[in-house]
Coordinates of C-alpha atoms and ligand atoms in Angstrom, one line a residue:
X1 CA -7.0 19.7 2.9
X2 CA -8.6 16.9 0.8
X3 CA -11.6 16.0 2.3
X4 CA -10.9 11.9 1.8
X5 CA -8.4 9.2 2.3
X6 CA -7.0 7.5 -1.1
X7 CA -5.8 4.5 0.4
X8 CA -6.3 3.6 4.2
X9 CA -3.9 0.5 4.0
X10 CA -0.9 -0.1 1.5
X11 CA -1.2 -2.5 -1.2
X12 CA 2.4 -3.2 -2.2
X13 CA 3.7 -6.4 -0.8
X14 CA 5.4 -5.7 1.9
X15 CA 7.6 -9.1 2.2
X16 CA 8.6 -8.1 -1.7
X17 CA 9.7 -4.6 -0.5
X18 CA 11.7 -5.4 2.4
X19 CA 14.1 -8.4 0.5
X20 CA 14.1 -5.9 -2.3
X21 CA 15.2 -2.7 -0.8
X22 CA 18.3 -5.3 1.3
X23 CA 17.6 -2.3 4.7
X24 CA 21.4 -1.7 6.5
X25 CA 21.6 -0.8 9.9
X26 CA 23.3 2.2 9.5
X27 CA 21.0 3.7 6.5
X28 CA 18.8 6.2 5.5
X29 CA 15.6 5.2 3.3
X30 CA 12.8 7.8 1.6
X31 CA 9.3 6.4 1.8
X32 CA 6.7 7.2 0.0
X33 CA 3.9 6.9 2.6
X34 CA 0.5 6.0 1.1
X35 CA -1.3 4.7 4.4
X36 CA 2.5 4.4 6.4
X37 CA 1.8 0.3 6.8
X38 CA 5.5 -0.4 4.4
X39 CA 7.2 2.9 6.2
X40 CA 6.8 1.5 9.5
X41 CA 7.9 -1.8 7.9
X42 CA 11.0 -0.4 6.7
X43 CA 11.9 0.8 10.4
X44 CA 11.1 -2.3 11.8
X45 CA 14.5 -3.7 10.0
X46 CA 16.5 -0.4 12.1
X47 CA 17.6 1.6 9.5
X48 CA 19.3 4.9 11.0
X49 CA 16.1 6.9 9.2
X50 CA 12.9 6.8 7.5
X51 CA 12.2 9.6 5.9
X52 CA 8.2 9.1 4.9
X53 CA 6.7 11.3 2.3
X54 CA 3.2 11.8 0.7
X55 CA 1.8 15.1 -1.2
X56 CA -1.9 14.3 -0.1
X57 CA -2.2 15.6 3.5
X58 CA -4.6 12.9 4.6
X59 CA -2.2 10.3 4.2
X60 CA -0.1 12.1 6.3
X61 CA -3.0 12.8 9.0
X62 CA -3.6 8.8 8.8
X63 CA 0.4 7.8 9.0
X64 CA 0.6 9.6 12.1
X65 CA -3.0 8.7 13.8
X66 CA -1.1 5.1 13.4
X67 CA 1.9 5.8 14.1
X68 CA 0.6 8.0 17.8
X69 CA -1.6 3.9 18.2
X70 CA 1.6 2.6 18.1
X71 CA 3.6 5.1 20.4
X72 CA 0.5 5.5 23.1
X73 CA -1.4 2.4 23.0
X74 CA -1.4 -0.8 23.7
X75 CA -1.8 -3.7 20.7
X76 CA -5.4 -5.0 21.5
X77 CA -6.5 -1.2 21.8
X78 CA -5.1 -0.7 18.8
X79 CA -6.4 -3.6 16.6
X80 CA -10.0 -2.5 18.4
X81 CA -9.4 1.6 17.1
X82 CA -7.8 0.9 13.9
X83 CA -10.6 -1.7 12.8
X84 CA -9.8 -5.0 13.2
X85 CA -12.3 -5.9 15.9
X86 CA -15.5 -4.4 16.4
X87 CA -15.6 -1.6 18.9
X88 CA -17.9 0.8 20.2
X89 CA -14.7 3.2 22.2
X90 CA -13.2 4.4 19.5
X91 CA -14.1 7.8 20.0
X92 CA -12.9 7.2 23.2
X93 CA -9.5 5.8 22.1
X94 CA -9.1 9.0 19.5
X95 CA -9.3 11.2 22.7
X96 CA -6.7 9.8 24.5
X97 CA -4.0 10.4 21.5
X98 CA -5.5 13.4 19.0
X99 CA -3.1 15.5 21.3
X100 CA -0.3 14.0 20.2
X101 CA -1.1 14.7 16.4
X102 CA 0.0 17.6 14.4
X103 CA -2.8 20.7 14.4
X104 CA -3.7 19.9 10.9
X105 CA -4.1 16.0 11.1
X106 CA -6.3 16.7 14.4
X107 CA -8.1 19.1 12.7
X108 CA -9.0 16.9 9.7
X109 CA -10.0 14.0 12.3
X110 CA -12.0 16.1 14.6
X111 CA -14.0 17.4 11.6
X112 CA -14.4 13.5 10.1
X113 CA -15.1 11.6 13.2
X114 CA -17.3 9.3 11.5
X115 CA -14.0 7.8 10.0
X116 CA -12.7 7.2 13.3
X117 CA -16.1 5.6 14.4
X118 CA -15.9 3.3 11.2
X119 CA -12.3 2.0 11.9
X120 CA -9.7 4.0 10.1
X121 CA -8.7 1.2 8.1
X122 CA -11.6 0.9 6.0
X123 CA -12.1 4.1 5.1
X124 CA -10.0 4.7 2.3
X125 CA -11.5 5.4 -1.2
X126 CA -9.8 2.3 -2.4
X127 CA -11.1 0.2 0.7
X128 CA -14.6 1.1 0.2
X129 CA -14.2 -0.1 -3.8
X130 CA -13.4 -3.6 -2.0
X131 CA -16.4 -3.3 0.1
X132 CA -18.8 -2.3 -2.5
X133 CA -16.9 -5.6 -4.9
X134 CA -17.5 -7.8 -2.0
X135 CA -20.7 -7.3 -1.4
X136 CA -22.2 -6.5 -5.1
X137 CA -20.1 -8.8 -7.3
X138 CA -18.2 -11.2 -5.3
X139 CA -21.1 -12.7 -3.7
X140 CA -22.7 -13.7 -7.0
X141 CA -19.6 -16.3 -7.8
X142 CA -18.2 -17.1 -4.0
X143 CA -20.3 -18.0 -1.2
X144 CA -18.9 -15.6 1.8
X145 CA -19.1 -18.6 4.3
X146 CA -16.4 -20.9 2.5
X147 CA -13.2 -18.0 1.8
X148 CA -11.3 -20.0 4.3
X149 CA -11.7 -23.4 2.2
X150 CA -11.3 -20.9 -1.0
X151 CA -7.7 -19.1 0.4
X152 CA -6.6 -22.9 1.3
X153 CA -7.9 -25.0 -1.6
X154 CA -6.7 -24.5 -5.2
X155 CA -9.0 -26.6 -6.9
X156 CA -11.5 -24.4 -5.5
X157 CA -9.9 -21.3 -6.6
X158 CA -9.3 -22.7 -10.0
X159 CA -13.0 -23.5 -10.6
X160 CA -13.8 -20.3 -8.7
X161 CA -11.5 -17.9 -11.8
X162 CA -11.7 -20.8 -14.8
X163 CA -15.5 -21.5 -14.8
X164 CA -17.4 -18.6 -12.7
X165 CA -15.1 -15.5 -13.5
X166 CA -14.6 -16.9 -16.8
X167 CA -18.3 -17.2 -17.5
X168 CA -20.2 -14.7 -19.6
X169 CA -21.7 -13.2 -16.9
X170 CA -18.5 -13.3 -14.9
X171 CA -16.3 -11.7 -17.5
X172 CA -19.0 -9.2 -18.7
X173 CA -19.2 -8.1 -14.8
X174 CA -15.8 -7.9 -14.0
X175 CA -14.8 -6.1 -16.9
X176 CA -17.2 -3.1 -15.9
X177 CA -16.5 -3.4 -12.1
X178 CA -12.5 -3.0 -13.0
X179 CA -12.8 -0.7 -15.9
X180 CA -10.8 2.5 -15.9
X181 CA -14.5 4.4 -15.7
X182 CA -15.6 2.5 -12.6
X183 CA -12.1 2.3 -10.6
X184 CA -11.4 6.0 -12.1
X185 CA -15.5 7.5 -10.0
X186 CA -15.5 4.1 -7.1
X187 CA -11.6 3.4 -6.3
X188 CA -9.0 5.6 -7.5
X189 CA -8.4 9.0 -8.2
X190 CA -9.6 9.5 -12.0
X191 CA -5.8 11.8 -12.9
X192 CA -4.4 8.3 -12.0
X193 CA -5.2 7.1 -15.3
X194 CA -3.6 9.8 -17.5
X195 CA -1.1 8.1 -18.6
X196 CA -2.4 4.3 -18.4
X197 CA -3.3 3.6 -22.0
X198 CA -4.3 -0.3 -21.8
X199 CA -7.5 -2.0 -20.8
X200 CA -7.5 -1.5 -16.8
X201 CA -10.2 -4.9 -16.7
X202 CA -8.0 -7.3 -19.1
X203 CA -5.3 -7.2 -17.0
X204 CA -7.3 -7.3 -13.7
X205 CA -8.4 -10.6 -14.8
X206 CA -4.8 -11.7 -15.7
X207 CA -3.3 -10.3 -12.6
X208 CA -6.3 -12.0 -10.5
X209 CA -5.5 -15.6 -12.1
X210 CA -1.7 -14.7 -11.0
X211 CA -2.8 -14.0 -7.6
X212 CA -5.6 -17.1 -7.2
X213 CA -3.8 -19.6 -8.9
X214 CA 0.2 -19.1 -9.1
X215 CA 1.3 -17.6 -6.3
X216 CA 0.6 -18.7 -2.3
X217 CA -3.0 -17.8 -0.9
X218 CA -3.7 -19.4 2.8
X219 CA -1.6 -16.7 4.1
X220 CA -2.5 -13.4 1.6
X221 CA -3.4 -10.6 4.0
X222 CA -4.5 -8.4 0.5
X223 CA -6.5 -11.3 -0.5
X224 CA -8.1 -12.1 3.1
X225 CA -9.0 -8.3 2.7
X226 CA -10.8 -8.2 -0.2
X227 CA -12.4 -11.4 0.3
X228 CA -14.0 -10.7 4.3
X229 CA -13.9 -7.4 4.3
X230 CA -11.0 -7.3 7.0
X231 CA -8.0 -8.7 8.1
X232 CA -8.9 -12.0 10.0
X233 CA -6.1 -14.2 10.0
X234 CA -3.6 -12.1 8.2
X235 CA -2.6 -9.5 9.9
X236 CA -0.6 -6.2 8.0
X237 CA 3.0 -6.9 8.9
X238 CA 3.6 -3.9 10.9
X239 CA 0.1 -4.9 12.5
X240 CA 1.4 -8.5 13.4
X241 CA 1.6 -8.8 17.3
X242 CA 5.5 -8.7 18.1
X243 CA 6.3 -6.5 15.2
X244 CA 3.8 -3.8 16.8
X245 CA 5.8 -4.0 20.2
X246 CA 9.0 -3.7 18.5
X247 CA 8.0 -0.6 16.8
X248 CA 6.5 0.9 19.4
X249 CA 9.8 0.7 21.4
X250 CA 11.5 2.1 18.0
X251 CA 9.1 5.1 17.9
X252 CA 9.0 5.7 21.5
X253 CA 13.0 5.3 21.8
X254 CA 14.0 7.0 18.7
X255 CA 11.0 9.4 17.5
X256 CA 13.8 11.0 15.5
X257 CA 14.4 7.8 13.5
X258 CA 11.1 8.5 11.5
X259 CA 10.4 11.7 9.9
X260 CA 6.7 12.4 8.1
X261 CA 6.9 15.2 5.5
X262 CA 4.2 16.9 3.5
X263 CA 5.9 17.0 0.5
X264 CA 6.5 15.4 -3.6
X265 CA 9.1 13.5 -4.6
X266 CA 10.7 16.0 -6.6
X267 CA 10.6 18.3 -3.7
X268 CA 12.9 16.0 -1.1
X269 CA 14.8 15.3 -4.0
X270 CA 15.3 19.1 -4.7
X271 CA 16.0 19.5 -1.1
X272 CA 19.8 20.9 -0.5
X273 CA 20.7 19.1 3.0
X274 CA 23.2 16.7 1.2
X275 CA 21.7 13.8 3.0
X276 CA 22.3 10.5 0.8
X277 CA 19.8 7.9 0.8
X278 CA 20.6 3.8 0.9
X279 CA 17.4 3.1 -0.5
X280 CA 14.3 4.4 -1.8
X281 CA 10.5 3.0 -1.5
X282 CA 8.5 4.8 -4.4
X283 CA 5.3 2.8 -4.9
X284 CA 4.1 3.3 -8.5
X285 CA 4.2 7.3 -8.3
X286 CA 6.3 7.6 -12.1
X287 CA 2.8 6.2 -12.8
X288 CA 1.6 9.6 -12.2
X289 CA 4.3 11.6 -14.6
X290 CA 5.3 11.7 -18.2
X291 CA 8.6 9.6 -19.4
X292 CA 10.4 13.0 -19.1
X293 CA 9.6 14.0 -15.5
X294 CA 9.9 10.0 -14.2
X295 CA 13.7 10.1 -16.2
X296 CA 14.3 13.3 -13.8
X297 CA 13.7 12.2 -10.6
X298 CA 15.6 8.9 -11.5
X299 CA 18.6 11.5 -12.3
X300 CA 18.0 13.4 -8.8
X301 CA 18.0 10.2 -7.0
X302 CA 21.0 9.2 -8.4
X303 CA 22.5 12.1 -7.2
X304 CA 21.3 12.3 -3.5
X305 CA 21.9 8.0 -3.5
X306 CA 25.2 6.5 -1.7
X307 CA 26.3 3.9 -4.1
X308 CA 24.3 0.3 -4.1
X309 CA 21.1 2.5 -2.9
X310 CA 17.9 0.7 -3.5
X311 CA 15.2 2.0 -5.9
X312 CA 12.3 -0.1 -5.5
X313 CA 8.8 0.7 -7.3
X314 CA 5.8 -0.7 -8.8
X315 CA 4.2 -0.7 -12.4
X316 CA 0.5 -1.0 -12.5
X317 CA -0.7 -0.1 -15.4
X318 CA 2.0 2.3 -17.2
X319 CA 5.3 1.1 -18.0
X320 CA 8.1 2.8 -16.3
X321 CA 11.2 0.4 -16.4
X322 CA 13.7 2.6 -18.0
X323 CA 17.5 2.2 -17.0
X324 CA 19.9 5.3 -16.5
X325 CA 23.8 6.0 -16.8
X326 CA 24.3 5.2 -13.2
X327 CA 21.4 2.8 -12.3
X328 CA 21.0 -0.6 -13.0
X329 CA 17.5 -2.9 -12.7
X330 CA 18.3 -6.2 -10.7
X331 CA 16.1 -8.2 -13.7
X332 CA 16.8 -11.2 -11.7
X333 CA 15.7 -10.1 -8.1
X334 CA 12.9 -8.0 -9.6
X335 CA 11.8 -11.0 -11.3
X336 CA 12.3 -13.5 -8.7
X337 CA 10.7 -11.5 -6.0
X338 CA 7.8 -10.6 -8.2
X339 CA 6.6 -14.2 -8.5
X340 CA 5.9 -14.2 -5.1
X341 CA 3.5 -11.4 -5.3
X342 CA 0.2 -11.3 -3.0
X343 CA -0.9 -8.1 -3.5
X344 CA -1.5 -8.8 -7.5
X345 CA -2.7 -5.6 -9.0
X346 CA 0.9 -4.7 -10.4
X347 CA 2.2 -5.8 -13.9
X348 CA 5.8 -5.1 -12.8
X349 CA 8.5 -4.6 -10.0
X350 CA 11.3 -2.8 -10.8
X351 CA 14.3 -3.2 -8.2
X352 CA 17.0 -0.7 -9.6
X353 CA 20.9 -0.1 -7.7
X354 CA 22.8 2.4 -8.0
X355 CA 26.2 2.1 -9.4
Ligands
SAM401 C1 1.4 6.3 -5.8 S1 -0.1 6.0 -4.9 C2 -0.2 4.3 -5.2 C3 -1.5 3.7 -5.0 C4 -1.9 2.5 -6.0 N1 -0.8 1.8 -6.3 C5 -2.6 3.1 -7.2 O1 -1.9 3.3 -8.2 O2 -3.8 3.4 -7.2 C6 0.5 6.0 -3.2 C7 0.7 7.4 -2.6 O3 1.6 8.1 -3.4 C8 1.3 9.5 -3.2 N2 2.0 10.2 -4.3 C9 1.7 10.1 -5.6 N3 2.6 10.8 -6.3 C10 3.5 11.4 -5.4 C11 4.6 12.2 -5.6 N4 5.0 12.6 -6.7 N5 5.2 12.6 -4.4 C12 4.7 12.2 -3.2 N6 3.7 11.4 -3.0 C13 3.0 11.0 -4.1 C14 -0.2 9.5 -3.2 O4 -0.8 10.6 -2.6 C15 -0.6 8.2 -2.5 O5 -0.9 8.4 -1.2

C-alpha cells in the first residue's frame, strides 16, 4: 500500500459538479473518489448508486474512515476527529469505528496513527503544500489576522494579486512555489506532470486572479482553506451540518447505495456486469493518459452509459476536450458553470452527454 495520502480533501467544486452531472433519482453514477468529499455529494442528491472508485488504496482507506464518521458518529465528534476543531480524543474516536473498516484500510491507519492524531483532513500531500504556502509565502504579502476582511473585500484582494503578487518579489516567489519542480517533490505526485507541457506557475497566477477577483470569495471553502489553514466558516458540502445528518441516514439506511472499489477507470469500464451508468464524475484523471488511452475510455463509457449520461471532468493543465461519435460537450453549461469556479486550479470543465 502507498505509504501517503495524495489528497485528504477534494478540490473540484462541488456546487459545479452536482448542477453539471443534473443527478436522477432513479440513477447510477461512477465516482472517481479522490478523498470521497464529491462522492458522498453525489448521494446526497439520492441517486439509486454510487459507485466510488480510486486506484491508490489510501484514498480508499480515507473514503471509508469518513464515510464509517458519518455512519457511527455523531456531527460534532466528527468535525472534532476529522479536523476541524482541535481535539486531543481522536485516538479515542478511531477506536470506536476502525472495526468497522476494511482489514487493509485498518491496517494502513493502525500503522499511521499519527495521521489520525493530526486530523485526517490535513494530511494529504496536497494539504500539507497549502500549509507549507501559508506559512512560508503567504505570510510575506497577507497579514493572517485580516483573511476575513481579504475573502469579503475586493479592493483588498485586488491590491493583494495587482500590487503584492504582481511585485518582483511576488512574481519571482510564486513562480518557484507553483512550478512543476516544486508542486511535482511538495504537492503532487511528480508522473502527474507527464503529459502537462505548459508553465504550471503562469497559469497559477492566471487562475489565482480568476479565483480572487472574478468569481465569489466570502463563501470559498477552497479558498478559506488555503488561506487559515482549515475550514472555518466554509464548511465541505458533505461536511455542512444538515447534509452530514442526511447522509448518515443514507448510509445507515441504504449501505448498498454506495459502493467503494479498489480499482482504474478502465477497469470498471472493462467490467462485464452490463450495468449502465447516468452519469460519470471523473476529476481530471485523462490528465494522467495519452490522447489515445483518454479517446478509449470515452468509447467504453459510451458504451456502458444510458443515453443523456453525464460525463463531467476537469482540465488542469493538459487539454483533454475532445468530442466522440456519440458524445456531445454542453459548451454552454460547461462554460456557464465554469465561471462560477471556487476551487481555481482548473483551466477547463468539460460537461459532455451522451447521445
Ligand atoms: C485525478 S486525481 C486529481 C487531483 C488533482 N486534480 C491533481 O491533478 O493533482 C484524483 C484521484 O484520481 C485517482 N486516479 C487517477 N487516475 C485514475 C484512474 N485511471 N482510475 C482510478 N483512479 C484514478 C488518484 O489516485 C486520485 O486519488
Amino acid at each position: 500500500m502507498d505509504h501517503y495520502i495524495h489528497y485528504s480533501n477534494c478540490w473540484e467544486d462541488t456546487q459545479i459538479l452536482l448542477k453539471a452531472l443534473n443527478i436522477k433519482n432513479d440513477g447510477k453514477y461512477l465516482s472517481i473518489l479522490s478523498a470521497g468529499d464529491n462522492t458522498f455529494s453525489i448521494l446526497l442528491h439520492k441517486p439509486s448508486s454510487v459507485v466510488g472508485i480510486d486506484l491508490n488504496p489510501t484514498q480508499i482507506a480515507l473514503t471509508e474512515l469518513k464515510k464509517n464518521c458519518i455512519q457511527k458518529l455523531e456531527y460534532e465528534e466528527t468535525i472534532e476527529f476529522l479536523g476541524i476543531k482541535s481535539s486531543q480524543k481522536r485516538i479515542l474516536i478511531f477506536n470506536k469505528i476502525k472495526d468497522f473498516l476494511s482489514n487493509e484500510s485498518r491496517e494502513f491507519f493502525t500503522n499511521n496513527t499519527h495521521l489520525i492524531e493530526k486530523g485526517i483532513i490535513h494530511t494529504g500531500k496536497f494539504e500539507k503544500y497549502f500549509h507549507f504556502f501559508r506559512k512560508y509565502i503567504l505570510k510575506l504579502f497577507l497579514n493572517p489576522n485580516k483573511i476575513d476582511n481579504f475573502m469579503n473585500n475586493k479592493q483588498m484582494r485586488e491590491e493583494f494579486f495587482y500590487k503584492k503578487v504582481q511585485s518582483p518579489l511576488g512574481k519571482m516567489l510564486f513562480k518557484v512555489f507553483f512550478s512543476n519542480q516544486i508542486m511535482g517533490l511538495l504537492g503532487r505526485n511528480r508522473k502527474f506532470f507527464k503529459y502537462a507541457s505548459q508553465n504550471l506557475a503562469k497559469e497559477i497566477l492566471n487562475r489565482i486572479e480568476a479565483g480572487l477577483i472574478f468569481v465569489e470569495t466570502s463563501n470559498n471553502p477552497y479558498l478559506e482553506y488555503i488561506l487559515k489553514g482549515n475550514f472555518v466558516k466554509n464548511l465541505p458540502h458533505y461536511l455542512q451540518e444538515t447534509n452530514f445528518y442526511k447522509l448518515k441516514q443514507i448510509l445507515n439506511e441504504h449501505p448498498e447505495k454506495l459502493q467503494i472499489h479498489k480499482s482504474t477507470l478502465m477497469e470498471i469500464l472493462n467490467n462485464k456486469n452490463n450495468i449502465k451508468f447516468d452519469g460519470f464524475n471523473l476529476s481530471d484523471v485523462f490528465e494522467y493518459m495519452d490522447k489515445q488511452e483518454y479517446t478509449e475510455h470515452l468509447q467504453k463509457i459510451k458504451q456502458i452509459s444510458n443515453p443523456k449520461a453525464r460525463i463531467v471532468y476537469w482540465n488542469m493543465l493538459v487539454d483533454r476536450n475532445d468530442q466522440i461519435e456519440g458524445i456531445k460537450t454542453l459548451e454552454k453549461l460547461s462554460n456557464e458553470l465554469f465561471s462560477n469556479n471556487q476551487s481555481f486550479f482548473y483551466k477547463k470543465l468539460l460537461i459532455q452527454e451522451v447521445i
